[in-house]
Amino acid sequence: MSNKMWGGRFGEGPDRIMEEINASIGFDQRFFAQDIRGSKAHCRMLAETGIISREDADQIVAGLDAVLAEIEGGAFEFRRELEDIHMNVEARLAELIGAAAGRLHTARSRNDQVATDFKLYVRDTIDHLDGQLADFQRALLDRAEEHADTIMPGFTHLQTAQPVTFGHHCMAYVEMAGRDRGRFADARRRLNECPLGAAALAGTSFPIDRHRTAAELGFDGPTRNSLDSVSDRDFVLETLSAAAICATHLSRLAEEIVIWSTPGFDFVRLTDGFTTGSSIMPQKRNPDAAELVRAKSGRVIGDLTSLLIVMKGLPLAYSKDMQEDKEAAFDALDALSLSLAAMTGMVTTLTVNEKSMRAAASRGFSTATDLADWLVRALGLPFRQAHHVTGALVAKAEKRGVDLDGLTLAEMQEVEPGITDEVYSVLGVDNSVASRTSFGGTAPGNVRAAVRRWRDELGS
């Protein structure tokens, strides 16, 4: 008796272990909507070109709608021996409508079918992630507007550098998310060519209309080389590359939230909804949501690396290795989506301790650069000399255990006689922040203007 899937070429079914390693229905069943959508478009095209009859096409489309309803209703039985979503759908279609179902696979292969399904799925997922990123940006914009005047220390090397505002800090992540959205949009634009009709690898001798199928599925047009059509997974790699960069951005913010929520910083407090306790230490409020976002970035990066390694040694056209593309993509995109939801929730609900932020900004000689700039403007010193004078004043203040504005005028004049009491006007953190009015700077007015620009861009 011949194998049901492979026809007369094989006399026996696969070994149990072969069935185990070969089956993908356990994960590719999530393609069901895309698979049925692609099959309906293919079927209608076959009828319009006269390759199959209108009557058969109508039966097939109605049957596919019935299969879709079964899957969405939870009544569909996915069968492992049928390997994948394509064969599961086709087998059930045959049970529902009989012999006409066998005409659906005319002029296509599972190779171009899965490439089309995967592109449709990735495209849908990019659209979903773009919406999530826009929500993340809006949450950040709300906090930036609320805290345009809230002073905090800006860091380099995690050492106090210069005062900034918390609003300005939030806006940095708005910019990052904007670039993430741009990368996803670029990936979407490049993937938007339809592989359906490339068949196994060489095209088909049937008079199909690939432009018609591509248009129905919302693609810009058909792919232009049948070999490339079925072997290309650049669209997955590019999307996972964008996802990895985005996850890295989220991880950086997650790390800052972890640091900021420690008692040593006390800059922010997460709500109970995004923290957990300890089984032994009753005082603990652990920032687990932020820590998990930080960790999930490693999964996304790992999934990208995994797929790159799968693809790097494959000749044209299709190889079964490419079945390993889906789980990595599903895992990465699921992890990123969950991370975006968690981070948006944390940003929206966290409490900002303005007093702690301001106190920290006032420590660590954060206005040293303002002093050096004043020496250049007021006394005409070359910046390198002003830098040296400021460094000497910092050392003097550190030795005395005070900040720069704790030095007396006489003590400052011991280092640079030309210093006047006007210098104290630049040593406060408020003056420092207010002075940073250059485009992209941290001045509160700049922050509010940036918020307005982004709100206009987001259409809110």
mmCIF file of C-alpha atoms in Angstrom, residues 136-438:
data_model
loop_
_atom_site.group_PDB
_atom_site.id
_atom_site.type_symbol
_atom_site.label_atom_id
_atom_site.label_comp_id
_atom_site.label_asym_id
_atom_site.label_seq_id
_atom_site.Cartn_x
_atom_site.Cartn_y
_atom_site.Cartn_z
ATOM 1 C CA PHE A 136 5.269 52.220 24.274
ATOM 2 C CA GLN A 137 6.230 55.578 22.787
ATOM 3 C CA ARG A 138 2.977 57.160 23.982
ATOM 4 C CA ALA A 139 3.582 55.869 27.511
ATOM 5 C CA LEU A 140 7.069 57.392 27.455
ATOM 6 C CA LEU A 141 5.741 60.669 26.058
ATOM 7 C CA ASP A 142 3.252 60.915 28.906
ATOM 8 C CA ARG A 143 6.020 60.473 31.469
ATOM 9 C CA ALA A 144 8.343 62.844 29.608
ATOM 10 C CA GLU A 145 5.736 65.592 29.555
ATOM 11 C CA GLU A 146 4.926 65.006 33.213
ATOM 12 C CA HIS A 147 8.599 65.167 34.194
ATOM 13 C CA ALA A 148 10.024 67.712 31.755
ATOM 14 C CA ASP A 149 11.335 69.687 34.778
ATOM 15 C CA THR A 150 12.245 66.735 37.041
ATOM 16 C CA ILE A 151 15.995 66.855 37.546
ATOM 17 C CA MET A 152 18.049 63.682 37.791
ATOM 18 C CA PRO A 153 21.720 62.849 37.310
ATOM 19 C CA GLY A 154 22.832 61.926 33.833
ATOM 20 C CA PHE A 155 25.478 59.219 33.822
ATOM 21 C CA THR A 156 28.433 58.098 31.792
ATOM 22 C CA HIS A 157 30.188 54.909 32.926
ATOM 23 C CA LEU A 158 27.345 54.799 35.509
ATOM 24 C CA GLN A 159 29.118 57.702 37.227
ATOM 25 C CA THR A 160 27.414 61.049 37.764
ATOM 26 C CA ALA A 161 28.149 63.220 34.727
ATOM 27 C CA GLN A 162 25.760 66.164 34.256
ATOM 28 C CA PRO A 163 22.247 66.997 35.405
ATOM 29 C CA VAL A 164 19.471 66.099 32.981
ATOM 30 C CA THR A 165 15.708 65.808 33.317
ATOM 31 C CA PHE A 166 13.814 62.563 33.675
ATOM 32 C CA GLY A 167 11.662 63.725 30.784
ATOM 33 C CA HIS A 168 14.740 64.014 28.587
ATOM 34 C CA HIS A 169 15.800 60.522 29.639
ATOM 35 C CA CYS A 170 12.382 59.139 28.665
ATOM 36 C CA MET A 171 12.605 60.875 25.306
ATOM 37 C CA ALA A 172 15.833 59.015 24.544
ATOM 38 C CA TYR A 173 13.838 55.786 24.532
ATOM 39 C CA VAL A 174 11.143 57.369 22.374
ATOM 40 C CA GLU A 175 13.851 57.984 19.781
ATOM 41 C CA MET A 176 15.113 54.394 20.075
ATOM 42 C CA ALA A 177 11.593 53.027 19.624
ATOM 43 C CA GLY A 178 11.174 55.274 16.585
ATOM 44 C CA ARG A 179 14.234 53.706 14.989
ATOM 45 C CA ASP A 180 12.916 50.255 15.883
ATOM 46 C CA ARG A 181 9.667 51.031 14.103
ATOM 47 C CA GLY A 182 11.635 52.242 11.091
ATOM 48 C CA ARG A 183 13.622 49.010 10.932
ATOM 49 C CA PHE A 184 10.453 46.911 11.109
ATOM 50 C CA ALA A 185 8.865 49.074 8.421
ATOM 51 C CA ASP A 186 11.909 48.575 6.181
ATOM 52 C CA ALA A 187 11.747 44.813 6.714
ATOM 53 C CA ARG A 188 8.029 44.822 5.921
ATOM 54 C CA ARG A 189 8.548 46.755 2.710
ATOM 55 C CA ARG A 190 11.240 44.375 1.475
ATOM 56 C CA LEU A 191 9.316 41.211 2.348
ATOM 57 C CA ASN A 192 6.154 42.346 0.581
ATOM 58 C CA GLU A 193 6.635 40.250 -2.564
ATOM 59 C CA CYS A 194 4.591 37.078 -3.048
ATOM 60 C CA PRO A 195 6.360 33.713 -3.549
ATOM 61 C CA LEU A 196 3.171 31.838 -4.437
ATOM 62 C CA GLY A 197 3.431 30.356 -7.919
ATOM 63 C CA ALA A 198 7.152 29.727 -7.765
ATOM 64 C CA ALA A 199 6.118 26.116 -7.088
ATOM 65 C CA ALA A 200 8.867 23.745 -5.936
ATOM 66 C CA LEU A 201 11.766 25.792 -7.329
ATOM 67 C CA ALA A 202 11.421 26.259 -11.095
ATOM 68 C CA GLY A 203 8.002 27.815 -11.586
ATOM 69 C CA THR A 204 5.161 25.976 -13.345
ATOM 70 C CA SER A 205 3.992 25.188 -16.853
ATOM 71 C CA PHE A 206 0.391 26.083 -15.969
ATOM 72 C CA PRO A 207 -0.759 29.541 -17.206
ATOM 73 C CA ILE A 208 -1.103 31.028 -13.727
ATOM 74 C CA ASP A 209 -1.465 34.732 -12.931
ATOM 75 C CA ARG A 210 0.989 35.437 -10.112
ATOM 76 C CA HIS A 211 0.266 39.162 -10.178
ATOM 77 C CA ARG A 212 -3.403 38.498 -9.468
ATOM 78 C CA THR A 213 -2.590 36.239 -6.498
ATOM 79 C CA ALA A 214 -0.075 38.716 -5.110
ATOM 80 C CA ALA A 215 -2.594 41.559 -5.333
ATOM 81 C CA GLU A 216 -5.311 39.603 -3.526
ATOM 82 C CA LEU A 217 -2.920 38.814 -0.676
ATOM 83 C CA GLY A 218 -1.862 42.439 -0.331
ATOM 84 C CA PHE A 219 1.641 42.052 -1.734
ATOM 85 C CA ASP A 220 3.232 44.691 -3.937
ATOM 86 C CA GLY A 221 3.833 42.049 -6.597
ATOM 87 C CA PRO A 222 5.228 38.552 -7.117
ATOM 88 C CA THR A 223 8.814 37.564 -6.397
ATOM 89 C CA ARG A 224 10.971 37.628 -9.520
ATOM 90 C CA ASN A 225 13.053 34.451 -9.307
ATOM 91 C CA SER A 226 11.544 31.079 -8.507
ATOM 92 C CA LEU A 227 14.731 29.677 -6.938
ATOM 93 C CA ASP A 228 15.101 32.668 -4.647
ATOM 94 C CA SER A 229 11.382 32.642 -3.878
ATOM 95 C CA VAL A 230 11.410 29.289 -2.103
ATOM 96 C CA SER A 231 14.892 29.507 -0.562
ATOM 97 C CA ASP A 232 14.727 33.074 0.777
ATOM 98 C CA ARG A 233 14.471 33.577 4.513
ATOM 99 C CA ASP A 234 16.025 37.041 4.508
ATOM 100 C CA PHE A 235 12.647 38.426 5.516
ATOM 101 C CA VAL A 236 12.756 36.396 8.734
ATOM 102 C CA LEU A 237 16.394 37.235 9.421
ATOM 103 C CA GLU A 238 15.811 40.930 8.847
ATOM 104 C CA THR A 239 12.741 40.952 11.070
ATOM 105 C CA LEU A 240 14.583 39.076 13.825
ATOM 106 C CA SER A 241 17.506 41.502 13.467
ATOM 107 C CA ALA A 242 15.114 44.396 14.067
ATOM 108 C CA ALA A 243 13.587 42.442 16.943
ATOM 109 C CA ALA A 244 17.002 41.827 18.499
ATOM 110 C CA ILE A 245 17.891 45.520 18.393
ATOM 111 C CA CYS A 246 14.491 46.437 19.821
ATOM 112 C CA ALA A 247 14.854 43.852 22.585
ATOM 113 C CA THR A 248 18.285 45.298 23.384
ATOM 114 C CA HIS A 249 16.730 48.743 23.805
ATOM 115 C CA LEU A 250 14.099 47.318 26.141
ATOM 116 C CA SER A 251 16.800 45.495 28.070
ATOM 117 C CA ARG A 252 18.722 48.722 28.606
ATOM 118 C CA LEU A 253 15.664 50.435 30.044
ATOM 119 C CA ALA A 254 14.910 47.339 32.117
ATOM 120 C CA GLU A 255 18.421 47.474 33.566
ATOM 121 C CA GLU A 256 17.955 51.127 34.470
ATOM 122 C CA ILE A 257 14.643 50.369 36.170
ATOM 123 C CA VAL A 258 16.319 47.594 38.164
ATOM 124 C CA ILE A 259 19.064 50.007 39.264
ATOM 125 C CA TRP A 260 16.733 52.932 39.896
ATOM 126 C CA SER A 261 14.412 50.858 42.072
ATOM 127 C CA THR A 262 17.188 49.800 44.488
ATOM 128 C CA PRO A 263 17.285 51.546 47.900
ATOM 129 C CA GLY A 264 20.696 52.986 46.976
ATOM 130 C CA PHE A 265 19.110 54.970 44.143
ATOM 131 C CA ASP A 266 15.428 55.133 45.103
ATOM 132 C CA PHE A 267 14.578 56.937 41.866
ATOM 133 C CA VAL A 268 11.469 54.927 40.964
ATOM 134 C CA ARG A 269 9.054 52.513 42.562
ATOM 135 C CA LEU A 270 7.307 49.811 40.571
ATOM 136 C CA THR A 271 3.738 48.909 41.406
ATOM 137 C CA ASP A 272 2.788 45.607 42.992
ATOM 138 C CA GLY A 273 1.554 44.541 39.577
ATOM 139 C CA PHE A 274 5.098 44.426 38.185
ATOM 140 C CA THR A 275 7.023 43.191 41.222
ATOM 141 C CA THR A 276 7.184 40.016 43.285
ATOM 142 C CA GLY A 277 8.113 39.166 46.851
ATOM 143 C CA SER A 278 10.497 36.723 48.481
ATOM 144 C CA SER A 279 9.604 33.375 50.010
ATOM 145 C CA ILE A 280 11.899 34.065 52.963
ATOM 146 C CA MET A 281 12.551 37.814 53.136
ATOM 147 C CA PRO A 282 9.260 39.651 53.773
ATOM 148 C CA GLN A 283 10.681 43.097 53.074
ATOM 149 C CA LYS A 284 11.593 42.349 49.442
ATOM 150 C CA ARG A 285 9.958 43.923 46.393
ATOM 151 C CA ASN A 286 11.793 42.428 43.451
ATOM 152 C CA PRO A 287 11.642 44.073 39.985
ATOM 153 C CA ASP A 288 11.033 40.715 38.320
ATOM 154 C CA ALA A 289 9.184 42.082 35.296
ATOM 155 C CA ALA A 290 12.134 44.302 34.412
ATOM 156 C CA GLU A 291 14.591 41.487 35.040
ATOM 157 C CA LEU A 292 12.640 39.151 32.749
ATOM 158 C CA VAL A 293 12.515 41.769 29.989
ATOM 159 C CA ARG A 294 16.283 42.055 30.365
ATOM 160 C CA ALA A 295 16.666 38.280 30.108
ATOM 161 C CA LYS A 296 14.289 37.819 27.187
ATOM 162 C CA SER A 297 16.520 40.005 25.040
ATOM 163 C CA GLY A 298 19.023 37.140 25.213
ATOM 164 C CA ARG A 299 16.416 34.759 23.824
ATOM 165 C CA VAL A 300 15.631 37.069 20.922
ATOM 166 C CA ILE A 301 19.302 37.533 20.081
ATOM 167 C CA GLY A 302 19.842 33.775 20.402
ATOM 168 C CA ASP A 303 16.955 33.018 18.045
ATOM 169 C CA LEU A 304 18.424 35.348 15.428
ATOM 170 C CA THR A 305 21.818 33.684 15.770
ATOM 171 C CA SER A 306 20.241 30.227 15.561
ATOM 172 C CA LEU A 307 18.505 31.005 12.279
ATOM 173 C CA LEU A 308 21.615 32.611 10.783
ATOM 174 C CA ILE A 309 23.518 29.413 11.529
ATOM 175 C CA VAL A 310 20.761 27.259 9.995
ATOM 176 C CA MET A 311 20.807 29.277 6.775
ATOM 177 C CA LYS A 312 24.520 29.861 6.312
ATOM 178 C CA GLY A 313 25.361 26.520 4.658
ATOM 179 C CA LEU A 314 22.266 25.805 2.563
ATOM 180 C CA PRO A 315 22.506 25.506 -1.218
ATOM 181 C CA LEU A 316 19.599 26.594 -3.405
ATOM 182 C CA ALA A 317 16.767 25.955 -3.319
ATOM 183 C CA TYR A 318 14.733 24.429 -0.459
ATOM 184 C CA SER A 319 16.202 22.139 2.196
ATOM 185 C CA LYS A 320 14.390 20.591 5.125
ATOM 186 C CA ASP A 321 16.738 22.485 7.442
ATOM 187 C CA MET A 322 14.498 25.468 6.764
ATOM 188 C CA GLN A 323 11.750 23.866 8.824
ATOM 189 C CA GLU A 324 13.836 25.040 11.790
ATOM 190 C CA ASP A 325 13.144 28.666 10.890
ATOM 191 C CA LYS A 326 9.688 28.836 12.423
ATOM 192 C CA GLU A 327 10.196 27.994 16.077
ATOM 193 C CA ALA A 328 13.021 30.531 16.353
ATOM 194 C CA ALA A 329 10.891 33.218 14.745
ATOM 195 C CA PHE A 330 7.824 32.403 16.850
ATOM 196 C CA ASP A 331 9.877 32.402 20.042
ATOM 197 C CA ALA A 332 11.649 35.679 19.291
ATOM 198 C CA LEU A 333 8.574 37.588 18.176
ATOM 199 C CA ASP A 334 6.468 36.255 21.045
ATOM 200 C CA ALA A 335 9.178 37.210 23.547
ATOM 201 C CA LEU A 336 9.476 40.705 22.093
ATOM 202 C CA SER A 337 5.723 41.247 22.099
ATOM 203 C CA LEU A 338 5.473 40.191 25.731
ATOM 204 C CA SER A 339 8.459 42.367 26.659
ATOM 205 C CA LEU A 340 6.883 45.401 24.988
ATOM 206 C CA ALA A 341 3.626 44.852 26.853
ATOM 207 C CA ALA A 342 5.457 44.499 30.177
ATOM 208 C CA MET A 343 7.684 47.519 29.610
ATOM 209 C CA THR A 344 4.760 49.709 28.549
ATOM 210 C CA GLY A 345 2.951 48.674 31.713
ATOM 211 C CA MET A 346 5.943 49.464 33.906
ATOM 212 C CA VAL A 347 6.541 52.869 32.327
ATOM 213 C CA THR A 348 2.868 53.767 32.641
ATOM 214 C CA THR A 349 2.511 52.838 36.319
ATOM 215 C CA LEU A 350 5.880 53.443 37.989
ATOM 216 C CA THR A 351 6.189 56.190 40.611
ATOM 217 C CA VAL A 352 9.013 58.714 40.216
ATOM 218 C CA ASN A 353 10.804 59.896 43.372
ATOM 219 C CA GLU A 354 11.636 63.429 42.306
ATOM 220 C CA LYS A 355 13.287 64.275 45.623
ATOM 221 C CA SER A 356 15.780 61.400 45.398
ATOM 222 C CA MET A 357 16.551 62.178 41.769
ATOM 223 C CA ARG A 358 17.226 65.817 42.519
ATOM 224 C CA ALA A 359 19.411 65.024 45.534
ATOM 225 C CA ALA A 360 21.480 62.603 43.472
ATOM 226 C CA ALA A 361 21.878 65.171 40.691
ATOM 227 C CA SER A 362 23.247 67.634 43.224
ATOM 228 C CA ARG A 363 25.978 65.238 44.286
ATOM 229 C CA GLY A 364 29.041 64.048 42.434
ATOM 230 C CA PHE A 365 30.140 67.445 41.067
ATOM 231 C CA SER A 366 27.587 67.206 38.257
ATOM 232 C CA THR A 367 27.939 70.907 37.418
ATOM 233 C CA ALA A 368 31.704 70.728 36.856
ATOM 234 C CA THR A 369 31.242 71.112 33.088
ATOM 235 C CA ASP A 370 29.073 74.199 33.695
ATOM 236 C CA LEU A 371 31.931 75.671 35.733
ATOM 237 C CA ALA A 372 34.438 74.955 32.966
ATOM 238 C CA ASP A 373 32.125 76.510 30.375
ATOM 239 C CA TRP A 374 31.705 79.598 32.598
ATOM 240 C CA LEU A 375 35.483 79.986 32.858
ATOM 241 C CA VAL A 376 35.647 79.986 29.052
ATOM 242 C CA ARG A 377 32.786 82.459 28.614
ATOM 243 C CA ALA A 378 33.467 84.829 31.526
ATOM 244 C CA LEU A 379 37.264 84.754 31.769
ATOM 245 C CA GLY A 380 38.207 83.876 28.216
ATOM 246 C CA LEU A 381 40.253 80.850 29.251
ATOM 247 C CA PRO A 382 41.004 78.203 26.623
ATOM 248 C CA PHE A 383 38.778 75.227 27.326
ATOM 249 C CA ARG A 384 41.695 72.926 28.128
ATOM 250 C CA GLN A 385 42.921 75.393 30.753
ATOM 251 C CA ALA A 386 39.386 75.793 32.084
ATOM 252 C CA HIS A 387 39.135 72.002 32.297
ATOM 253 C CA HIS A 388 42.361 71.913 34.336
ATOM 254 C CA VAL A 389 41.162 74.668 36.697
ATOM 255 C CA THR A 390 37.832 72.942 37.198
ATOM 256 C CA GLY A 391 39.553 69.635 37.937
ATOM 257 C CA ALA A 392 41.653 71.344 40.615
ATOM 258 C CA LEU A 393 38.515 72.887 42.158
ATOM 259 C CA VAL A 394 36.792 69.487 42.158
ATOM 260 C CA ALA A 395 39.774 67.993 43.976
ATOM 261 C CA LYS A 396 39.667 70.816 46.534
ATOM 262 C CA ALA A 397 35.922 70.355 47.089
ATOM 263 C CA GLU A 398 36.296 66.605 47.379
ATOM 264 C CA LYS A 399 39.007 67.043 49.974
ATOM 265 C CA ARG A 400 36.768 69.363 51.981
ATOM 266 C CA GLY A 401 33.778 67.047 51.636
ATOM 267 C CA VAL A 402 31.578 69.633 49.891
ATOM 268 C CA ASP A 403 30.175 70.092 46.403
ATOM 269 C CA LEU A 404 31.476 72.839 44.128
ATOM 270 C CA ASP A 405 28.971 75.418 45.382
ATOM 271 C CA GLY A 406 30.223 74.658 48.918
ATOM 272 C CA LEU A 407 33.612 76.214 48.174
ATOM 273 C CA THR A 408 34.037 79.824 49.201
ATOM 274 C CA LEU A 409 34.961 82.443 46.634
ATOM 275 C CA ALA A 410 38.359 82.803 48.300
ATOM 276 C CA GLU A 411 39.006 79.076 47.977
ATOM 277 C CA MET A 412 38.144 79.216 44.296
ATOM 278 C CA GLN A 413 40.372 82.238 43.739
ATOM 279 C CA GLU A 414 43.296 80.311 45.217
ATOM 280 C CA VAL A 415 43.095 78.180 42.067
ATOM 281 C CA GLU A 416 42.031 80.882 39.588
ATOM 282 C CA PRO A 417 42.202 84.498 40.777
ATOM 283 C CA GLY A 418 39.860 85.762 38.056
ATOM 284 C CA ILE A 419 36.819 83.895 39.407
ATOM 285 C CA THR A 420 34.027 86.164 40.676
ATOM 286 C CA ASP A 421 30.899 85.427 42.706
ATOM 287 C CA GLU A 422 28.988 85.248 39.419
ATOM 288 C CA VAL A 423 30.278 81.682 39.194
ATOM 289 C CA TYR A 424 27.671 80.500 41.702
ATOM 290 C CA SER A 425 24.944 81.223 39.185
ATOM 291 C CA VAL A 426 26.031 78.251 37.074
ATOM 292 C CA LEU A 427 26.647 75.777 39.876
ATOM 293 C CA GLY A 428 22.992 74.930 40.646
ATOM 294 C CA VAL A 429 21.434 71.948 38.899
ATOM 295 C CA ASP A 430 18.410 74.002 37.815
ATOM 296 C CA ASN A 431 20.594 76.529 36.036
ATOM 297 C CA SER A 432 22.640 73.745 34.496
ATOM 298 C CA VAL A 433 19.626 71.996 33.038
ATOM 299 C CA ALA A 434 17.971 75.226 31.891
ATOM 300 C CA SER A 435 21.123 76.245 30.022
ATOM 301 C CA ARG A 436 21.194 73.133 27.811
ATOM 302 C CA THR A 437 19.063 74.666 25.079
ATOM 303 C CA SER A 438 21.006 73.401 22.061
#
